[in-house]
Coordinates of C-alpha atoms in Angstrom, one line a residue:
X1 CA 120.1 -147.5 -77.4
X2 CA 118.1 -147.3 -74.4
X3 CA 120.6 -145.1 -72.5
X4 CA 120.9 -142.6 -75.8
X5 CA 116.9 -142.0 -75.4
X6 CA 117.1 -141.3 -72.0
X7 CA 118.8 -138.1 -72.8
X8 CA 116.6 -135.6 -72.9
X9 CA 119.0 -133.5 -75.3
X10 CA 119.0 -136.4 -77.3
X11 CA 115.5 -137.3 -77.2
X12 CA 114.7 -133.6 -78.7
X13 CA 117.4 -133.5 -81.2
X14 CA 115.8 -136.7 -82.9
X15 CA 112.6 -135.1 -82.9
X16 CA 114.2 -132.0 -84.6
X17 CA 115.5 -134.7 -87.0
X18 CA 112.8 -136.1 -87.9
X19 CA 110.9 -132.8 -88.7
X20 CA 113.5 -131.7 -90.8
X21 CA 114.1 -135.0 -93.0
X22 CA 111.1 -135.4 -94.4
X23 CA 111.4 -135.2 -98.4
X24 CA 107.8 -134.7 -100.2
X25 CA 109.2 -132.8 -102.5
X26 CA 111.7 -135.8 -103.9
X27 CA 109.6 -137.9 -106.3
X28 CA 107.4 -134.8 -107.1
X29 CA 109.9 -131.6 -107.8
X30 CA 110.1 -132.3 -111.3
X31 CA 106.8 -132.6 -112.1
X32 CA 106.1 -129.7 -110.1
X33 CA 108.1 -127.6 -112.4
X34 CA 106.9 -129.1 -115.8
X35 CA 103.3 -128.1 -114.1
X36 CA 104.1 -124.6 -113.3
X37 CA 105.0 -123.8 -116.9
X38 CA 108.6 -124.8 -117.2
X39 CA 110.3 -126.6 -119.9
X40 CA 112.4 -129.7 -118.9
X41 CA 115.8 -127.8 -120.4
X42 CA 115.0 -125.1 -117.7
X43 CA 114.3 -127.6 -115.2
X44 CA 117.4 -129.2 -115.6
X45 CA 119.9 -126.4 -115.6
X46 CA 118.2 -124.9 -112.8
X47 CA 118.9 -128.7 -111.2
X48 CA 122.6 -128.6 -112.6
X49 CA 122.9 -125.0 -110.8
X50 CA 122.0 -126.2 -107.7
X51 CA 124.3 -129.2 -107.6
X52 CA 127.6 -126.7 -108.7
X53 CA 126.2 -124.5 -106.0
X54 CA 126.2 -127.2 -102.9
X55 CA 129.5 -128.5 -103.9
X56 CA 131.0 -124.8 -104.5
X57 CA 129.8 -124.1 -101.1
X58 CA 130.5 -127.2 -99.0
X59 CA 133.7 -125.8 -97.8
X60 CA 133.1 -122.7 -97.3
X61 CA 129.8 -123.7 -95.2
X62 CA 131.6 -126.1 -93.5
X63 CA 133.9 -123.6 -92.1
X64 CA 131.3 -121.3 -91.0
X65 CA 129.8 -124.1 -89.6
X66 CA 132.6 -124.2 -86.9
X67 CA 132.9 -120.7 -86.7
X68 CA 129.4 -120.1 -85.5
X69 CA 129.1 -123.7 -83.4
X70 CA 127.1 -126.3 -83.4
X71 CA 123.7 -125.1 -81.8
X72 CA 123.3 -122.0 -83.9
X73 CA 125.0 -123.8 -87.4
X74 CA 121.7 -126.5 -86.6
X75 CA 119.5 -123.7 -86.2
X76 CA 120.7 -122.2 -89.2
X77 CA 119.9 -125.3 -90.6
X78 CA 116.5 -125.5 -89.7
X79 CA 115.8 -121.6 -90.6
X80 CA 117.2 -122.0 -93.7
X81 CA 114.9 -124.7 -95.0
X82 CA 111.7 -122.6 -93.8
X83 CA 112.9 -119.8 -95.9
X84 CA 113.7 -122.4 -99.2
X85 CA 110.8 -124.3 -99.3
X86 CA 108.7 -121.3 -98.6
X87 CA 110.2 -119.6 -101.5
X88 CA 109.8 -123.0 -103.8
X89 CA 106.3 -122.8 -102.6
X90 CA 105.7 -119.4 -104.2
X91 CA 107.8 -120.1 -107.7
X92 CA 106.3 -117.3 -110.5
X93 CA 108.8 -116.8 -113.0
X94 CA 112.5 -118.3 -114.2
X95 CA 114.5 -115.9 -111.7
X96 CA 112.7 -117.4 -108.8
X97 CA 113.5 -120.7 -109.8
X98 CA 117.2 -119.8 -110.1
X99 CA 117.4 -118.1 -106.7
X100 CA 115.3 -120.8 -104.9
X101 CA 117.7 -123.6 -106.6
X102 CA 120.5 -121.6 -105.8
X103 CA 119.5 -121.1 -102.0
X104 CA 119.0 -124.9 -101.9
X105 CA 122.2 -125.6 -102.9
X106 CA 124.0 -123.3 -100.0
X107 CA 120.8 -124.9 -98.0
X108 CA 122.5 -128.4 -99.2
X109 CA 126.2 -128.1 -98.9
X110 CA 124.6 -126.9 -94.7
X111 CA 123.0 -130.0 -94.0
X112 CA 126.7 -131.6 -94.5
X113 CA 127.9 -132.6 -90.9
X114 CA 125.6 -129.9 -89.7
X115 CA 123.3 -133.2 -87.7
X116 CA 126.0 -135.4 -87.3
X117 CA 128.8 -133.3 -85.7
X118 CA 125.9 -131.6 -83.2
X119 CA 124.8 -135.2 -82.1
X120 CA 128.3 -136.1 -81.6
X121 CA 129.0 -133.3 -79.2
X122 CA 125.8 -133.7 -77.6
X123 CA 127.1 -137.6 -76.8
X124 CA 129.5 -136.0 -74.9
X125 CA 127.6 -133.6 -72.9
X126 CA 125.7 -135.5 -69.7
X127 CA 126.9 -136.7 -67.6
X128 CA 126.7 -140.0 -68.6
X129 CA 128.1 -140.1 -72.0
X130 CA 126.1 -141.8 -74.4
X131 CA 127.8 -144.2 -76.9
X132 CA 127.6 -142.4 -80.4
X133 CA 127.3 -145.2 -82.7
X134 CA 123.9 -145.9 -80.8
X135 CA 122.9 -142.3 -80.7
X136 CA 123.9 -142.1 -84.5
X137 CA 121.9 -145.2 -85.6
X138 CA 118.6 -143.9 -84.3
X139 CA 119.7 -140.3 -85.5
X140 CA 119.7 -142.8 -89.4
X141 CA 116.9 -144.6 -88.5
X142 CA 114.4 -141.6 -87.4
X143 CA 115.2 -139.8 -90.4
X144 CA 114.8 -143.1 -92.6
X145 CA 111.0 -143.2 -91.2
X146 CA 110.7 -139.7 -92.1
X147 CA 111.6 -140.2 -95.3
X148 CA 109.2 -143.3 -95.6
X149 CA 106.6 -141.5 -94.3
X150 CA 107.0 -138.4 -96.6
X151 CA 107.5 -140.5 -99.5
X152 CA 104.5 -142.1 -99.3
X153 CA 102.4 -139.0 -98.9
X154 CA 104.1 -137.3 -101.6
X155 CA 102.2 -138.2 -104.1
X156 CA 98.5 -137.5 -102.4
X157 CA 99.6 -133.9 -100.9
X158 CA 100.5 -133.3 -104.4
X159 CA 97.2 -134.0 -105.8
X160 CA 95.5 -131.7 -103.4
X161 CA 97.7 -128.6 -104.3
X162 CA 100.9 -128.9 -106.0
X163 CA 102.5 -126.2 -104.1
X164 CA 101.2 -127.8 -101.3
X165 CA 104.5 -130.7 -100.1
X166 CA 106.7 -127.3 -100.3
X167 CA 104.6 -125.7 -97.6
X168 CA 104.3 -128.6 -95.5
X169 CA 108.1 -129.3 -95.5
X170 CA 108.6 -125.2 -94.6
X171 CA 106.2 -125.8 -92.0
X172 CA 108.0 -128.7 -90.3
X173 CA 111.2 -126.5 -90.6
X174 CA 109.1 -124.2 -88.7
X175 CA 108.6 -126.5 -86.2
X176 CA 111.9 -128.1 -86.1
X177 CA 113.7 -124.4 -85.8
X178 CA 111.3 -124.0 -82.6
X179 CA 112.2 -126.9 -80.9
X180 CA 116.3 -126.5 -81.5
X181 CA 115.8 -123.3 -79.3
X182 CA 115.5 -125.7 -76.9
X183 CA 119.0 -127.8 -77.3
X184 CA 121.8 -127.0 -75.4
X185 CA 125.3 -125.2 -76.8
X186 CA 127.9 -127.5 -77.0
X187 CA 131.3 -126.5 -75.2
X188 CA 134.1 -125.4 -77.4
X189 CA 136.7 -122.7 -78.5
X190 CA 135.7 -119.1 -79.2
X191 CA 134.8 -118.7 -82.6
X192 CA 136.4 -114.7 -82.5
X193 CA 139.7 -114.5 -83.9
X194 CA 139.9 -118.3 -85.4
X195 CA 139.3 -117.9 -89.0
X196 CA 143.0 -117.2 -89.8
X197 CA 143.7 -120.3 -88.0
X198 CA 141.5 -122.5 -89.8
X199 CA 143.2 -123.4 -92.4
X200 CA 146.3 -124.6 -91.0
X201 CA 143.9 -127.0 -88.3
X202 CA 142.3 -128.5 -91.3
X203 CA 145.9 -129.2 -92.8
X204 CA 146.7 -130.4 -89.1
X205 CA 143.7 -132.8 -88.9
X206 CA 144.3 -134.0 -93.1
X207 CA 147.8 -135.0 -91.7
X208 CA 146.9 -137.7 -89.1
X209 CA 146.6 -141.0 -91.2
X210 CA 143.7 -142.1 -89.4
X211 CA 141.5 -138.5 -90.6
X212 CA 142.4 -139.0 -94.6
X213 CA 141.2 -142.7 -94.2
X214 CA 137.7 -141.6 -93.2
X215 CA 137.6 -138.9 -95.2
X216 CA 138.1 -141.1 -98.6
X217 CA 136.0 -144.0 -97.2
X218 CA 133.0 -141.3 -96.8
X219 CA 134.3 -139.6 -100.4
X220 CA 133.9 -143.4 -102.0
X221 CA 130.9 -144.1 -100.1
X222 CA 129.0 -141.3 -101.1
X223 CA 129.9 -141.4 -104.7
X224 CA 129.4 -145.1 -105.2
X225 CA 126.1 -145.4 -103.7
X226 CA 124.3 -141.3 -104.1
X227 CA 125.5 -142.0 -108.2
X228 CA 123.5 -145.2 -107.6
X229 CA 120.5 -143.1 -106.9
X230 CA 119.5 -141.9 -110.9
X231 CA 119.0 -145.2 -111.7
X232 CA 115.9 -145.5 -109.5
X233 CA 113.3 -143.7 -112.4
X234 CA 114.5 -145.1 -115.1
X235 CA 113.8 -148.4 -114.0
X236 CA 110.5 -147.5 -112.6
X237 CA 110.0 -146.6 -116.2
X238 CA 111.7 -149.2 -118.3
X239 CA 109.5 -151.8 -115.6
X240 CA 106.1 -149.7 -116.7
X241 CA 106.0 -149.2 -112.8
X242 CA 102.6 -147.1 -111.6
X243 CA 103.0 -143.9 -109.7
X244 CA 101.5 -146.3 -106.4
X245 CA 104.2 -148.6 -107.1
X246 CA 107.1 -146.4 -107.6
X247 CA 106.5 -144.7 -104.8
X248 CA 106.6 -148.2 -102.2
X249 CA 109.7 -149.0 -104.4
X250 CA 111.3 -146.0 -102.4
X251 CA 109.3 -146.5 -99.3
X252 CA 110.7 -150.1 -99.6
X253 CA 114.4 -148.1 -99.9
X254 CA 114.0 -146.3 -96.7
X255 CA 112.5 -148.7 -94.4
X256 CA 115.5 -150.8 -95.4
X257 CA 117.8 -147.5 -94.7
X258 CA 116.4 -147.5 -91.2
X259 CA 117.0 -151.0 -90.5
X260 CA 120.6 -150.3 -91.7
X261 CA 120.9 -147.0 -89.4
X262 CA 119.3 -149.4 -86.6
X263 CA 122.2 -152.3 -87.2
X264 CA 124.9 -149.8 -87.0
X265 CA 124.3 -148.8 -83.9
X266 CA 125.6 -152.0 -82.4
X267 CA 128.8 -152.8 -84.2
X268 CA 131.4 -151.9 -82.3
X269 CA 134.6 -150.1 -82.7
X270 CA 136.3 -153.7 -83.1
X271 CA 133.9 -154.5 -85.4
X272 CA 133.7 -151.3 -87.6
X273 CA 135.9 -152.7 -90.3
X274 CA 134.0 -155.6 -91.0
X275 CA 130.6 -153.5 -90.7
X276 CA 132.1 -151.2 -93.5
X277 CA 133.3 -153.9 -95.8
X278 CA 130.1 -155.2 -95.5
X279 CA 127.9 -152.0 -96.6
X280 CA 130.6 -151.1 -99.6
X281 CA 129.6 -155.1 -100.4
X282 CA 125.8 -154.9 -100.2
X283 CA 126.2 -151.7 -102.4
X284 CA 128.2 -153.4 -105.0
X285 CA 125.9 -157.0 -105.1
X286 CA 123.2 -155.0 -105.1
X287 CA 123.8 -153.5 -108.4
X288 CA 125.9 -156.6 -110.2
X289 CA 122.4 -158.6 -109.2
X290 CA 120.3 -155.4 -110.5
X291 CA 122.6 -155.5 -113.7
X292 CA 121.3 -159.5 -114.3
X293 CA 117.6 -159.2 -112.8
X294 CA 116.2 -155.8 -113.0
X295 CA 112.5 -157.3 -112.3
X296 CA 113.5 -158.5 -108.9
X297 CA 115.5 -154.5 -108.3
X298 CA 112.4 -153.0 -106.8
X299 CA 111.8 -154.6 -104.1
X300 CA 115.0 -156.9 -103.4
X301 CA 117.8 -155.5 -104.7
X302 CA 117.6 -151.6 -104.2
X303 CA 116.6 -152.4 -100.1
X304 CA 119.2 -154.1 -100.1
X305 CA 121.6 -151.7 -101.4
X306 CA 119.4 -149.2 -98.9
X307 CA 121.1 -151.6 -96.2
X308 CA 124.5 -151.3 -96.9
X309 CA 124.5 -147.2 -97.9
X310 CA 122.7 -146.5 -94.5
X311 CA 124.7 -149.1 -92.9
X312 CA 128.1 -147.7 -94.0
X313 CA 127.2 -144.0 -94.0
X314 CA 126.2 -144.0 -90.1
X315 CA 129.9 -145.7 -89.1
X316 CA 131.6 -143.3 -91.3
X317 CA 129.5 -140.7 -89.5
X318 CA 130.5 -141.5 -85.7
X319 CA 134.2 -142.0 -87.2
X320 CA 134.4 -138.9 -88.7
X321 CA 133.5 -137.5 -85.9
X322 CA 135.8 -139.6 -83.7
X323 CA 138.4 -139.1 -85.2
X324 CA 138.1 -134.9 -86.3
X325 CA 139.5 -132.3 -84.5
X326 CA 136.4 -130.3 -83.1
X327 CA 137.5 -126.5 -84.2
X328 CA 137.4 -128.1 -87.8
X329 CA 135.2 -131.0 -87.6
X330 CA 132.2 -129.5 -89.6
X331 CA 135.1 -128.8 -92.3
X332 CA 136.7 -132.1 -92.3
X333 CA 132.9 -132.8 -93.8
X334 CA 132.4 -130.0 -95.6
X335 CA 135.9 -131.8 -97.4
X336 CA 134.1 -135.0 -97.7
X337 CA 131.0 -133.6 -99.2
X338 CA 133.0 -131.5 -101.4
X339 CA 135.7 -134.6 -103.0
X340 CA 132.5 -136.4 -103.3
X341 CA 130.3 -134.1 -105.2
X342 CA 132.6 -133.6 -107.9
X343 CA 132.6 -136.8 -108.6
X344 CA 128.9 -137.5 -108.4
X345 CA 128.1 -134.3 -110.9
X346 CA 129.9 -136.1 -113.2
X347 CA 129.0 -139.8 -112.8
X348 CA 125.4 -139.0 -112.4
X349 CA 124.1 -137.4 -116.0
X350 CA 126.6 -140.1 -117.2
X351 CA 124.2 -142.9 -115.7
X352 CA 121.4 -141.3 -117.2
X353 CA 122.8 -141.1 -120.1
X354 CA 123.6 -144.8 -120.4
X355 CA 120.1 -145.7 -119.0
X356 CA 118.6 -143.5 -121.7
X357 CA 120.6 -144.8 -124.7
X358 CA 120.9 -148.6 -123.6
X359 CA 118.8 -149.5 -120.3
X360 CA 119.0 -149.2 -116.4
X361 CA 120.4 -153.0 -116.2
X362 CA 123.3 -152.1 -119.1
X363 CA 124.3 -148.7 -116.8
X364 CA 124.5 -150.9 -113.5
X365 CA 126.1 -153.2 -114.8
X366 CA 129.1 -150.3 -116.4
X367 CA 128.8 -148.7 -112.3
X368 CA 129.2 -151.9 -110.6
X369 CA 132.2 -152.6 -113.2
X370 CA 133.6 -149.2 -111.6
X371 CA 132.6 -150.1 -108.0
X372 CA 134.9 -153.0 -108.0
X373 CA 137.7 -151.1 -108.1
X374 CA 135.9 -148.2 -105.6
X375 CA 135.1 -150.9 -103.3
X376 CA 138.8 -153.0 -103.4
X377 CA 140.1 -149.4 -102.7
X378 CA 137.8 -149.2 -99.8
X379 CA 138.8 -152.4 -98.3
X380 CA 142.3 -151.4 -98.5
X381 CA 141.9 -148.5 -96.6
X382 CA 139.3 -149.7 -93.9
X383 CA 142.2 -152.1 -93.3
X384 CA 144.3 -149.5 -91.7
X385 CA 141.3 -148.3 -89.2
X386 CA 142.0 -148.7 -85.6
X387 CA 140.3 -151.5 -83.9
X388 CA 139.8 -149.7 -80.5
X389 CA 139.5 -145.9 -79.6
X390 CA 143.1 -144.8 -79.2
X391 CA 144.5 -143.6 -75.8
X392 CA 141.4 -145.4 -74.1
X393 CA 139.0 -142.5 -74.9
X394 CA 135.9 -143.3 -74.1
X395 CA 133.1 -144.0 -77.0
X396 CA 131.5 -140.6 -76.7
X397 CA 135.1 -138.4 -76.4
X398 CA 136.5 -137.1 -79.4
X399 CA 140.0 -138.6 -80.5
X400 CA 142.3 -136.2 -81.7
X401 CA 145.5 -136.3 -83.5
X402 CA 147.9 -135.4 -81.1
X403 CA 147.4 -133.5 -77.4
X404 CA 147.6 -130.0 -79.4
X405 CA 145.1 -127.9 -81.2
X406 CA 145.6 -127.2 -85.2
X407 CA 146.1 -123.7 -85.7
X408 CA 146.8 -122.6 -81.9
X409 CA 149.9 -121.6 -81.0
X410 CA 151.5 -123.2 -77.7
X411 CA 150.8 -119.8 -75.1
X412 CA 147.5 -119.2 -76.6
X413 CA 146.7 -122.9 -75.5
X414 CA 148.3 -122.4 -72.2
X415 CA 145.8 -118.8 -71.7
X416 CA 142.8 -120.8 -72.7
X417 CA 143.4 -123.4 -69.8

């Protein structure tokens, strides 16, 4: 990890990172509403807008994403959020709600593979190329501390003006969007002229066996263990948890997130499978022992199952990226997002639901019932990852499916060189 933070590219994108994870508006939005004069109905429909939103637009995104490149789709990134949480800032009535929510959503299905696939290509760039796993687990853990950080603030930025965690986040963003001007462009195709070829590289890159492998362990990943999340409050609730408490029982989350990010970044390709069975494991023990202990899920159980998500999520990152074709990489995850979003609008209200009408410990117990056959299907298909970079590319150099370009026909390839 040493030789990834001697990169000064590197060095600057983590800071960038860490400006623009920071969530003081997660254990607080809510509240924030109800306080402004909303009813909770309105709350949540504006909340169910903005998830069909993000998963309408992850595709969509995605390909703009590797229409415009990397640098500018980042600093679109970080643009976008000053503009959102500005506008959440300065809610008055129901149709700024809506547009906000519906801005955070587009915001949302942008932060998919936006980081990830920028770092990656940034890996690449020196000239010595940094090892991606290592640049990837301190991209997890930076943004883990963040998190922490945020979290535990949350609640006393609140109590000194309630639109005030809104500001400060668009603020960071402010600062984050300045220093991206900074970060280099990363080398690629010409965006101008590519969009009618975009579809038929994505079908390109869904074809290699190795691509539709990642891109089902990422879908599985993020369904099993994001779902996972709305069980958090109701057990704060059910366990009469203070505000104080309930808010180290997610700072306890992230610091194990960032320990997870941290690990990641030294298992090896030849070790990747094992590192993935592991995380789709932790998940899954995690909430069978929730299901039988809930007193001990604080502060045991859900770091643990912080582990294994961040764990997992950071390998599926540098694979992903691995094993993507870069004129469609950002779409092979605007695909993942996309698959996986579906799934967690529906599973989500349904844990709610069950949380509500029986108890957290009954609706972990029905998920980690259905995550036995998410994570069997997991460790099927992790089976069939390749234990070594194919071809001999080296860590930081993109492995593609085969020596052409989707999408490009043979004499445009032969101008480009």
């Amino acid at each position: 990890m040493r030789a990834a933070l001697r990169s000064r590219s590197i060095r600057t994108f983590l800071a960038t990172q860490f400006l623009l994870e920071v969530q003081f508006w997660f254990p607080i939005w809510l509240i924030y509403l109800i306080d402004l004069g909303f009813s909770l109905t309105t709350a949540v429909l504006a909340d169910a807008v903005f998830r069909i939103v993000s998963v309408l637009c992850e595709f969509p995104v995605g390909m703009a994403a590797d229409l415009l490149g990397r640098r500018r789709t980042y600093l679109a990134l970080a643009g976008g959020s000053v503009l959102t949480f500005a506008l959440i800032s300065q809610i008055r009535s129901v149709q700024m709600l809506f547009a906000a929510w519906v801005l955070w959503g587009v915001l949302w299905a942008l932060t998919s593979g936006a980081a990830s696939t920028y770092l990656y290509e940034l890996c690449s760039r020196d000239h010595r190329p940094v090892d991606p796993s290592k640049a990837f687990g301190l991209m997890r853990a930076a943004g883990s501390v963040s998190v922490l950080l945020s979290l535990l603030a949350a609640g006393y930025v609140y109590e000194a003006d309630p639109r005030l965690p809104f500001a400060v986040t668009a603020a960071l963003a402010a600062a984050a969007f300045l220093l991206a001007l900074t970060l280099p462009e990363t080398a690629g195709p010409r965006p101008v002229g590519r969009l009618s070829s975009m579809w038929g590289g994505v079908r390109g890159a869904l074809a290699d066996s190795r691509v539709r492998r990642a891109v089902w362990l990422g879908v599985l990943l993020l369904l099993f263990g994001w779902s996972a999340r709305i069980l958090f409050q109701p057990l704060a609730l059910e366990l009469n948890l203070s505000a104080e408490v309930t808010g180290w029982m997610y700072a306890a989350f992230a610091a194990a997130a960032v320990l997870g990010g941290l690990a990641a970044g030294h298992v090896g390709v030849r070790r990747r499978r094992a590192g993935l069975a592991l995380a789709f494991l932790l998940v899954l023990g995690a909430l069978v022992a929730l299901s039988q202990a809930p007193r001990l899920g604080p502060f045991v159980f859900l770091p643990v199952m912080g582990f294994g998500y961040a764990l997992g999520t950071t390998l599926l990152e540098v694979l992903t990226n691995e094993v993507s074709p870069r004129p469609v990489r950002a779409m092979i995850f605007g695909v993942v997002a996309c698959l996986a979003g579906l799934g967690i609008a529906l599973a989500r209200p349904a844990l709610g639901v069950l949380a509500t009408d029986h108890s957290t410990a009954f609706a972990a117990g029905v998920w980690s019932g259905c995550g036995a056959v998410v994570v069997a299907l997991a460790l099927w298909l992790a089976r069939g990852l390749p234990r070594a970079p194919e071809g001999g590319a080296s860590p930081a150099g993109p492995i593609v499916p085969s020596s052409r370009t989707p999408g490009m026909p043979a004499s445009r390839r032969a101008r480009r060189r």
